Each structure stands twice: as C-alpha cells, then as structure tokens.
Short mmCIF file of C-alpha atoms and ligand atoms in Angstrom, two decimals:
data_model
loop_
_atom_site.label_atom_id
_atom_site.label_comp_id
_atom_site.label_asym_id
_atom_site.label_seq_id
_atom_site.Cartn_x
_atom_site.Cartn_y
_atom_site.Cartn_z
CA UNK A 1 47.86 92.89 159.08
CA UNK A 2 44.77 90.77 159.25
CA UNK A 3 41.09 90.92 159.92
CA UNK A 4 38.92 93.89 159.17
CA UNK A 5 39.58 96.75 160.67
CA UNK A 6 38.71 100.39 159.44
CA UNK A 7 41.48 103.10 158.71
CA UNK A 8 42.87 105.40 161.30
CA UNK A 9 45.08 108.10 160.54
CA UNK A 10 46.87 111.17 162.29
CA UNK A 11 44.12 114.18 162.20
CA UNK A 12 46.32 116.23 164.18
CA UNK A 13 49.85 117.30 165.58
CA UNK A 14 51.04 119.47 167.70
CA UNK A 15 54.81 120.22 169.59
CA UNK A 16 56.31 121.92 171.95
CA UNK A 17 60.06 122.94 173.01
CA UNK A 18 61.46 125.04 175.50
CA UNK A 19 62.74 128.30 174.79
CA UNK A 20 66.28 128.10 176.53
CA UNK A 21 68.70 127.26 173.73
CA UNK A 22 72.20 125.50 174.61
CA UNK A 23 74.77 125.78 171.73
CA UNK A 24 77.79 123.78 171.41
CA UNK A 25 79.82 127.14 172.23
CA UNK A 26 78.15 126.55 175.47
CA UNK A 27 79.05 123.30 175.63
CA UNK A 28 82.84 124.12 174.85
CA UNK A 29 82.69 125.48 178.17
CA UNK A 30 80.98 122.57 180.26
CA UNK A 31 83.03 119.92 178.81
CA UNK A 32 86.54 118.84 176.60
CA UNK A 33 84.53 119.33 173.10
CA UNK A 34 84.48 121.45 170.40
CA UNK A 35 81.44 123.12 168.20
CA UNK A 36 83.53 121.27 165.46
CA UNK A 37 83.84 117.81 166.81
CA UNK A 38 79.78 118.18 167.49
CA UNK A 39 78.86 119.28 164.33
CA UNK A 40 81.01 117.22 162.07
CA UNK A 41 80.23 113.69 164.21
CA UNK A 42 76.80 114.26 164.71
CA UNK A 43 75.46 117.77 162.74
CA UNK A 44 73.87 119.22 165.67
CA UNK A 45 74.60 122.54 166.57
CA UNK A 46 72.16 123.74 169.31
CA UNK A 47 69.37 122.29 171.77
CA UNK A 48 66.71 123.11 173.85
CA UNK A 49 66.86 122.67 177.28
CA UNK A 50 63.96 122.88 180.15
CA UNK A 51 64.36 124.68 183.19
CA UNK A 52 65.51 122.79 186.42
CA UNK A 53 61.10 122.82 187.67
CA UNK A 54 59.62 121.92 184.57
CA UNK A 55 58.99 118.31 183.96
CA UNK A 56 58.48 115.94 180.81
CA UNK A 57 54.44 116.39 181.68
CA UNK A 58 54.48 119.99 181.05
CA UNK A 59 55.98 119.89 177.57
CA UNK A 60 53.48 117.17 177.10
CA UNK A 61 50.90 119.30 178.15
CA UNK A 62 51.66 121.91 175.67
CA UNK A 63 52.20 119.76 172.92
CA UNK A 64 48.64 117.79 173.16
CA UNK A 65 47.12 121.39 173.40
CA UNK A 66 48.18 122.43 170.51
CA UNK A 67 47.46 118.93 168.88
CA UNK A 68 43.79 118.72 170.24
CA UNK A 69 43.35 122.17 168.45
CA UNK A 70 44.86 121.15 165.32
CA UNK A 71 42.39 118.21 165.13
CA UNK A 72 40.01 119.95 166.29
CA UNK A 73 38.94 117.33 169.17
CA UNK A 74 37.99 118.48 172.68
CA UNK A 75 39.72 116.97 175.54
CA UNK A 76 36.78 115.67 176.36
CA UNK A 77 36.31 113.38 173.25
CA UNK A 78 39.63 111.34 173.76
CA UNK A 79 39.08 107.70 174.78
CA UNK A 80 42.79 106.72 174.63
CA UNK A 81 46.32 108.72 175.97
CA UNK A 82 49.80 106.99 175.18
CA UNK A 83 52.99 108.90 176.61
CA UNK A 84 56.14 107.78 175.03
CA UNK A 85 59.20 108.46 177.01
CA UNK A 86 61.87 107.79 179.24
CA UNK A 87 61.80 110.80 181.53
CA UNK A 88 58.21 110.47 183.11
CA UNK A 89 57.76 112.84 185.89
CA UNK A 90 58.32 109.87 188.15
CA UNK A 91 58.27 106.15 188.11
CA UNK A 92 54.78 106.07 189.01
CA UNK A 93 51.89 107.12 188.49
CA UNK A 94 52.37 107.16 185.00
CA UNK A 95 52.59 110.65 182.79
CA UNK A 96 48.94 109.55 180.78
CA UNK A 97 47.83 110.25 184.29
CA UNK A 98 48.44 113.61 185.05
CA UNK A 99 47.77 114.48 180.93
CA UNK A 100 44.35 113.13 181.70
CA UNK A 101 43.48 114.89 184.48
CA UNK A 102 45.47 118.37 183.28
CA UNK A 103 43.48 118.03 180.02
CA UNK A 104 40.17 117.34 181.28
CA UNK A 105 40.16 114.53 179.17
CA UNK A 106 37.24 112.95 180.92
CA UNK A 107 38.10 109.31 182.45
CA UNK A 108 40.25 108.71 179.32
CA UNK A 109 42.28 105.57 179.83
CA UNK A 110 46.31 105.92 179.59
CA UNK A 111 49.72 104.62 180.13
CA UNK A 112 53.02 105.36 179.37
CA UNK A 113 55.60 103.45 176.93
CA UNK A 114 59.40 102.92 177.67
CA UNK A 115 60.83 101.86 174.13
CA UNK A 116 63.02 104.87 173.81
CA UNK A 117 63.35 106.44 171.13
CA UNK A 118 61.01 104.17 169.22
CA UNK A 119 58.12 104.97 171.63
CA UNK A 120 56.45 107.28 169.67
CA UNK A 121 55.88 104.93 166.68
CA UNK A 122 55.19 102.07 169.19
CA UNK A 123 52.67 103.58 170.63
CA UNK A 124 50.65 104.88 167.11
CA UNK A 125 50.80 101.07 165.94
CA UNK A 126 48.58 100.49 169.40
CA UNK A 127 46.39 103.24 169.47
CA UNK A 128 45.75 102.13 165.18
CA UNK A 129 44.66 98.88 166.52
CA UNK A 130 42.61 99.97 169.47
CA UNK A 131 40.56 102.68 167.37
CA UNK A 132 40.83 100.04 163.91
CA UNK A 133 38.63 97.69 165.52
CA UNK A 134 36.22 100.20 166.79
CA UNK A 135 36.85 100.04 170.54
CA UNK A 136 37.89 103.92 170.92
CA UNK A 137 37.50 106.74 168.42
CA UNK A 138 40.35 109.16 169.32
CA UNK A 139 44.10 108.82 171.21
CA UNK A 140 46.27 110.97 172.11
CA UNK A 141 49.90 109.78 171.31
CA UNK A 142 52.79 112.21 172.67
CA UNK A 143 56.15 111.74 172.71
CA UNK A 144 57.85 114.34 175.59
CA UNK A 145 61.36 114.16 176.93
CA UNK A 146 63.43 116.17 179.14
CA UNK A 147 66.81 114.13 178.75
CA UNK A 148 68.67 117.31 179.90
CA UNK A 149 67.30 115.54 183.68
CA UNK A 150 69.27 112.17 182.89
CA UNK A 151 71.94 113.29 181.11
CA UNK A 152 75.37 113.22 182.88
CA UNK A 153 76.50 116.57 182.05
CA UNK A 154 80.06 115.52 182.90
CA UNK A 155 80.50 112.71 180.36
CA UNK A 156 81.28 114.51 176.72
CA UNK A 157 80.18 111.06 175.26
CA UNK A 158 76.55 111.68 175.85
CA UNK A 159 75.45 115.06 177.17
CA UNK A 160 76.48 116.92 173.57
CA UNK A 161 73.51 114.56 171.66
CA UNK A 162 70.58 115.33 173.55
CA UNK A 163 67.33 117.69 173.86
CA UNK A 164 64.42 118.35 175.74
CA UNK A 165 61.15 118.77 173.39
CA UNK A 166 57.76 116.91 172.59
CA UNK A 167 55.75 116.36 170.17
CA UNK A 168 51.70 114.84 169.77
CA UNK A 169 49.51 113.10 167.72
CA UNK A 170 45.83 112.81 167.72
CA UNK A 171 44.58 109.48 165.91
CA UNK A 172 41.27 108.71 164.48
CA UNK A 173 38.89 107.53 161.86
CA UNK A 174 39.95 107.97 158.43
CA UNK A 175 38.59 107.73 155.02
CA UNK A 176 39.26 104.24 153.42
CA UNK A 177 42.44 104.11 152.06
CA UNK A 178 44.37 106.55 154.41
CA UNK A 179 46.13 106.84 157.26
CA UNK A 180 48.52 104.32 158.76
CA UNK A 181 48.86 101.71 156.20
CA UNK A 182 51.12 99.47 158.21
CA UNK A 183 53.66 99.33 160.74
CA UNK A 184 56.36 97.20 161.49
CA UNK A 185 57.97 96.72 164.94
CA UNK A 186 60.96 95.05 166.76
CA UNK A 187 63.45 94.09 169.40
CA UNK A 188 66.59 92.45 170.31
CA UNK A 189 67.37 92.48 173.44
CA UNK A 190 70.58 90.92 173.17
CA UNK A 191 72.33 94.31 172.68
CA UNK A 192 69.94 95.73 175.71
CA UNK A 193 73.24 97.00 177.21
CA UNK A 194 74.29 99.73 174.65
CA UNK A 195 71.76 102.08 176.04
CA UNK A 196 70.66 102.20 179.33
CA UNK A 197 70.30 104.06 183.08
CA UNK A 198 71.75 101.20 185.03
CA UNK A 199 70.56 101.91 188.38
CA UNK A 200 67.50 103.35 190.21
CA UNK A 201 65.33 100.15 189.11
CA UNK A 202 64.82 97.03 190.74
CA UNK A 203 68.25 95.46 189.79
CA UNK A 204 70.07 98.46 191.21
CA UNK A 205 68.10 100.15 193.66
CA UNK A 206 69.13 103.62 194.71
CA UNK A 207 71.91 104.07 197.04
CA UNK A 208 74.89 106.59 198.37
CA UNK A 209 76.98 104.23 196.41
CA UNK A 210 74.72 104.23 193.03
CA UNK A 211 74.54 108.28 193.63
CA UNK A 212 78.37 108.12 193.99
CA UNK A 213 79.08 105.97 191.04
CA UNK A 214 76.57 108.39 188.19
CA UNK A 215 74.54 105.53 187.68
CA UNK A 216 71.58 107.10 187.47
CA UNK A 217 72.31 108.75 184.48
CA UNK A 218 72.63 108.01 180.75
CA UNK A 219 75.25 105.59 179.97
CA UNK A 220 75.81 104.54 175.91
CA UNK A 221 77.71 102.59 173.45
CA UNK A 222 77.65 105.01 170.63
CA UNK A 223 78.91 103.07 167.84
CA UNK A 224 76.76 99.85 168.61
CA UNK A 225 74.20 101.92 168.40
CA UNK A 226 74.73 103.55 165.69
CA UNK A 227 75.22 100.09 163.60
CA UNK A 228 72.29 99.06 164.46
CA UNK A 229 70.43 102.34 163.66
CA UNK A 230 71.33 102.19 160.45
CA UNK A 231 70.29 98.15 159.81
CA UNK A 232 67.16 98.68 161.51
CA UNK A 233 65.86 101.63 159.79
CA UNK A 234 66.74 100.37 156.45
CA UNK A 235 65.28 96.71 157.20
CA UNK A 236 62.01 97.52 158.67
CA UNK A 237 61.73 101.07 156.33
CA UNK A 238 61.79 98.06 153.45
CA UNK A 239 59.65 95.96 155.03
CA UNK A 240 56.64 98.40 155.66
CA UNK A 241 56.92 99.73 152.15
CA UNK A 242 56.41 96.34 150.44
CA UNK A 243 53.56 95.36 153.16
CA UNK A 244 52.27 98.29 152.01
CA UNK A 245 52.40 97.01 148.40
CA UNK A 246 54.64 99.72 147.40
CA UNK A 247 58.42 100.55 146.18
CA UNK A 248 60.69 102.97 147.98
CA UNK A 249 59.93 105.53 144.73
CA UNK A 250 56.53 106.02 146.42
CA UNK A 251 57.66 107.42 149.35
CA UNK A 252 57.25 111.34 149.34
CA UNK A 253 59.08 111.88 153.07
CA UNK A 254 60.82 109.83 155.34
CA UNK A 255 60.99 111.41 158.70
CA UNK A 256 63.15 109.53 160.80
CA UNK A 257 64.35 109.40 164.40
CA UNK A 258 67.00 112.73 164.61
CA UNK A 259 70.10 110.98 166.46
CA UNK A 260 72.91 111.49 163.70
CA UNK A 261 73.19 112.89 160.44
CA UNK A 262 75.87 110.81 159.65
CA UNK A 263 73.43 108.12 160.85
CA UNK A 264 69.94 109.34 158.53
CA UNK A 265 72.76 110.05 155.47
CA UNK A 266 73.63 105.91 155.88
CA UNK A 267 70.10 104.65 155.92
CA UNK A 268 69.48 106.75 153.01
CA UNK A 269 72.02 105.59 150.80
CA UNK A 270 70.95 101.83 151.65
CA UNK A 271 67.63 103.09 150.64
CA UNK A 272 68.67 103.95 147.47
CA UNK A 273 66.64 107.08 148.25
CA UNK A 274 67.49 111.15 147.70
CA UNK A 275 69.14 112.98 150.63
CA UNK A 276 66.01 115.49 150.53
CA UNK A 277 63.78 113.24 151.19
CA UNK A 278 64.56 112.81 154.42
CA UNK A 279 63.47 115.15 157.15
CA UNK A 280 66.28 116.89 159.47
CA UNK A 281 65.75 119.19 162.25
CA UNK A 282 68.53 117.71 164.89
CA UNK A 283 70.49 120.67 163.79
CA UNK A 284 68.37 122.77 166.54
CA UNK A 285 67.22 120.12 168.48
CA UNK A 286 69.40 117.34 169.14
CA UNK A 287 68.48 113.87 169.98
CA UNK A 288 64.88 114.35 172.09
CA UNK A 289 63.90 110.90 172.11
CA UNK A 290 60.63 109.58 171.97
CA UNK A 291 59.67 113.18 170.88
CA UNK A 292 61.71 113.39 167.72
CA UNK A 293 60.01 112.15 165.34
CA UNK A 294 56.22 113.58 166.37
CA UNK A 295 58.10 116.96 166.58
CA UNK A 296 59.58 116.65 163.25
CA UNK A 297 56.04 115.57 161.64
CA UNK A 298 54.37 118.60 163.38
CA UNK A 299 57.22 120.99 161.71
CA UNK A 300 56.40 119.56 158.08
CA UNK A 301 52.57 119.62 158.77
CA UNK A 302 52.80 123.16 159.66
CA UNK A 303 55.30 124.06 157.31
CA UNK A 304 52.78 122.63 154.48
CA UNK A 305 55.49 119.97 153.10
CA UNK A 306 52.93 117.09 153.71
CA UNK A 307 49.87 116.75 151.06
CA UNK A 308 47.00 115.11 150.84
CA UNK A 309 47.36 111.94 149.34
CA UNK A 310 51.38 111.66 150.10
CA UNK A 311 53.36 108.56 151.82
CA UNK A 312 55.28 109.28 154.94
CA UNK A 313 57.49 107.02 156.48
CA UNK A 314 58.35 107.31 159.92
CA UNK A 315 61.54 105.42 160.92
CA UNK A 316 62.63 105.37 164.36
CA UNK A 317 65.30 103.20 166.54
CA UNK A 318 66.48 103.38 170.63
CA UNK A 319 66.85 101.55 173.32
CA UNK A 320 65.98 97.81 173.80
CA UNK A 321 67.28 97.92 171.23
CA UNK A 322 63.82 98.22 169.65
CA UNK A 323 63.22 99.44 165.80
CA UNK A 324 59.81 100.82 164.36
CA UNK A 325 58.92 101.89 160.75
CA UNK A 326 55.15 103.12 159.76
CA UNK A 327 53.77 104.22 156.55
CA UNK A 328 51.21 106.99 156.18
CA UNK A 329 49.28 107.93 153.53
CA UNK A 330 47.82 111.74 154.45
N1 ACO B 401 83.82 115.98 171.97
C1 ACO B 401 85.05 115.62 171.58
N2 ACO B 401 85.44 114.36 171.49
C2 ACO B 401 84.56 113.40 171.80
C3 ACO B 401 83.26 113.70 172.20
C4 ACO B 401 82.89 115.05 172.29
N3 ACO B 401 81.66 115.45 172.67
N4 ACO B 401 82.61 112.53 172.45
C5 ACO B 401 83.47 111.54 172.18
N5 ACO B 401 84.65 112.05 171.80
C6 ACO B 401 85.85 111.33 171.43
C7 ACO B 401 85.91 109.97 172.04
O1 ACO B 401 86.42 110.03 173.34
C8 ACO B 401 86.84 109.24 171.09
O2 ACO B 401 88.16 109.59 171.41
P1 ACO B 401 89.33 108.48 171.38
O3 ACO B 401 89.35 108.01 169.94
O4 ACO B 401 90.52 109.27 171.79
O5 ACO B 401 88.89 107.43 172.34
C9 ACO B 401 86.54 109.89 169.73
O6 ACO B 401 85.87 111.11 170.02
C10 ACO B 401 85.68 109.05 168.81
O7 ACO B 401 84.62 108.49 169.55
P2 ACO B 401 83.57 107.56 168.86
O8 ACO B 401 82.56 107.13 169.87
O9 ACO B 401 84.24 106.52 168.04
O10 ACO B 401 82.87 108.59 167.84
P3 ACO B 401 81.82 108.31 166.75
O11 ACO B 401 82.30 108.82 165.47
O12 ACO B 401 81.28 106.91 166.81
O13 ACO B 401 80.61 109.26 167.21
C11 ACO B 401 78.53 109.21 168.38
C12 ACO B 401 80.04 109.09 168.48
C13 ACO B 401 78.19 110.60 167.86
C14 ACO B 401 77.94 109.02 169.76
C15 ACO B 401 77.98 108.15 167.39
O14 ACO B 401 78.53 106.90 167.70
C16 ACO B 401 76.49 108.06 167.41
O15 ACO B 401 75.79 108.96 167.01
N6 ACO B 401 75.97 106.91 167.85
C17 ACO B 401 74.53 106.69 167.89
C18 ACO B 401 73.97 107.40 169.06
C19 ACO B 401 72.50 107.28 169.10
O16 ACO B 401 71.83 107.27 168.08
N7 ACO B 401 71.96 107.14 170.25
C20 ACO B 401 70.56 106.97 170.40
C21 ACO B 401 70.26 107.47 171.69
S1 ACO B 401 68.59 107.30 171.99
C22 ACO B 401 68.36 107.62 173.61
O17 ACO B 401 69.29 107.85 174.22
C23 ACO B 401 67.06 107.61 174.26
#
C-alpha cells in the first residue's frame, strides 16, 4: 500500500448469536442426513438459528452494542457503519441504515456490502483506508447473517452448513506500527455461478413461477467451492504475509472463514502451518457468513488468546467468488 497514511486497528469486538440451537439430530429429522455424514464432511455439529421475527439488523444491533462497549466509543462518536451480509432486512434501505438510527449513531454515514462470506474483511480494508487518511476516526464494521431465512430447508445439500450469528468491529487510530498491516482482496467472477440466489433480482424478478421453482433460496456447487476455498486462502494468506514483510512462522493465529473443517485442515497444510493455529468454532455455529470470522475474533479476544503485540490473519472466501486475507498486529 502506498502514500502516507496513519495506522488503524480493531479497538473493539463484539458478537452476538441467537439462543435457539439446531443439532444435526434435529436435522436427521427435517431431511435424508445423518449427524455422521454432517460431522465427518463438514465437522459441524450444531447451529444457531433466529426466530421466524427477528431479522439480520437485530443481531447486528446486539453485536455493535457490545462492540461499542468493548472499545469504549459512544454511538455517537462513529463517523463510518459497514454491514456485511447477504440477508439485509430488505433490499433497500440498506441495514447501515437502521444500525444508525437504532444506535443513535448521530448522522453516521453507512452502507451495506454483498461479497459473502468475504464481506467482513472487505469491508475492514475500506473503513482502514477511510480512517488511514484521516477522513473519519471510528467505523463500525459488522458482519450479521440470518441464512436460516434463505436457506432451502428441503435441499440436504445446503441447509445442514449454515447459521445465523454476527459479529462487530470497531476501527480506529492506532499506535504506529499496529493494527491492520495490509490486506489483500479479490474476485473472479467467472465461477459467479457456484454460489448464488438466482432469482428475486433484476435478472429474475419475483414471480408464482420463481416462488414455485425455490429460486429464491440458496443454491451451491459445493465442491467448486470448496477448491477454490482452499487456493484462495492459501494464495492471498501468502501474499499478505510477505507484503507485510513477514514469513508464515510469524503468524500467532489464523482465524479463517468457518465453512469446512476439512476445508481450514487443507489450507493449513499448504501453509505449512500447525493445525492449532487455526481458529475453529463451526463446530457450534456452522457456516454464518459474513459474520464468521468477526464472531470468531470476538471469541479469542474475550477468551484472552490474542496479545498485545501478536499477528492475526484473517482469511476469508464466498461468493463472487471473492477471496480476502488481512494481517493484524494487536
Ligand atoms: N447428508 C447426507 N448426504 C449428503 C448431504 C447431507 N446433508 N449432502 C450431500 N449429500 C450427499 C450428496 O448427495 C452426494 O451423494 P451422491 O454421491 O450419491 O450424489 C454425496 O453426499 C457427496 O456429495 P459431495 O457434494 O461430493 O460432498 P462433499 O464431500 O464435497 O461435501 C460439502 C459437500 C460439505 C458441501 C463440501 O463440498 C463443502 O464444504 N463445500 C464448500 C462449501 C462452502 O464453503 N460454501 C461457502 C458458502 S458461503 C455462503 O453461502 C454465503
């Protein structure tokens, strides 16, 4: 990265999941699986799901509470609100909205970012560049998903990997040195396919027929994506490391995006890196998205695995298909 820009770093986290749990037991009985099949393809064994009235900007909400306290910033001193997902509340207006106004987060501006899983990371590399060259001096990044809403609970392919949860940063001024080293981001939209809602856009506006046809929910090409999950992490995990100036050995804790063990246990052997070095909670969360890897930092925070002074990768990958990789020194 050029030009001179001062350091910004994460000050605060926060998360949020509901408290109804879904187990693949419970599963067994929704669709032709098995707590075995589940657990051996993917190593998740439970989720959390919202209830039917509570939408992606409540978990939000509670998240960016619990954030703002952490860091201790007032709602009132955010300049900046990012909302990663893919299950806003609605099309428009976007979820930043109603955050701003629910936080009282003065006339704070705010949009939303649909890169998937990889929203979350997209949207820290902004808000680093917005506060970096002085223009704002906090942001509120969440990542929030209630994928229980657009996955097709018929299809056995898809509805066993998913969760609802979210999770929130609060970025800021840091001491020289710290903070978010460097990022590196990515597309290619060639495979765009392998992960999509095909209708209920522009393309494919909403009809009986669309209704009829489940097309407004979660459709996937698992093992495309998974190929690429594994390339992409590794590629751009390597490429912010040596931006950084650093070797692989520095890093204390990867934390990346929680879609697959089998998928995190790959990237880590191209890596060349230990097994516990990695960060894994899908076990009781499933896939949640955009909020995976926020709600996986605000776990290690609070569980006082992160020190002063250590390098964090986070390592994320989704739809687009898009890839992201940042570096953190704490
Ligand atoms: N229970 C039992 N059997 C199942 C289930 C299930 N829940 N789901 C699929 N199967 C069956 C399939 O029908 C298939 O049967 P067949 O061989 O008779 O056709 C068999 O299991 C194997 O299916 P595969 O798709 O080859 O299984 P694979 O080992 O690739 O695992 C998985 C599938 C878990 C989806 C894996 O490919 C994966 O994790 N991919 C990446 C997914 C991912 O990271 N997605 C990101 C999503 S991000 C977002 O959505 C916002």
């Amino acid at each position: 990265m050029k030009g001179k820009s001062r350091a910004v770093g994460i000050i605060g986290t926060g998360s949020y999941t509901p408290p109804r749990v879904l187990t693949n037991f419970d599963l067994e009985k929704m669709v032709d699986t098995s707590d075995e099949w589940i657990r051996t393809r993917t190593g998740i064994v439970e989720r959390r799901i919202a209830e039917p009235d509570v939408p992606t900007s409540r978990l939000a909400l509670l998240s960016a509470q619990q954030a703002l306290e952490s860091a201790q910033v007032e709602a009132g001193q955010l300049d900046l609100i990012i909302v990663a997902t893919v299950t806003p509340d609605m099309f428009f207006p976007c979820t930043a909205s109603l955050l701003q106004h629910e936080l009282g987060a003065g006339y704070a501006a705010g949009f939303d970012m649909l890169v998937g899983c990889t929203g979350f990371v997209y949207g820290c590399a902004v808000a680093r560049e917005m506060i970096g060259v002085g223009r704002y001096e906090h942001a509120l990044i969440i990542g929030a998903e209630t994928l229980s809403k657009i996955a097709d609970w018929e299809d056995r392919n898809t509805c066993v990997l998913f969760g609802d949860a979210a999770g929130a940063a609060i970025l800021g001024p840091v001491e020289d040195g710290r903070g978010i080293l460097t990022y590196s981001l990515g597309n290619d939209g060639t495979n765009a396919d392998a992960l999509k809602i095909p209708a209920g856009g522009s393309l494919m506006p909403t009809s009986e027929e669309t209704v009829a046809k489940r097309l407004h929910y979660l459709t996937m090409n698992g093992p495309e994506v998974f190929k690429f999950a594994v390339r992409a992490m590794a590629q751009s995990s390597l490429e912010v490391v040596e931006r950084a100036g650093l070797s692989m050995s520095d890093v204390d804790l990867v934390i990346p995006h929680q879609a697959n063990l089998r998928i995190i246990d790959a990237a880590a052997k191209r890596l060349n890196l230990p097994y516990e070095r990695f960060v894994r909670n899908l076990e009781s969360y499933g896939n949640t998205s955009a909020a995976s890897i926020p709600l996986a930092l605000d776990e290690e925070v609070r569980g006082g695995r992160i020190k002063s002074g250590d390098h964090v990768l986070l390592s994320s990958f989704g739809a687009g298909l898009s890839w992201g990789s940042m570096l953190v020194r704490w």
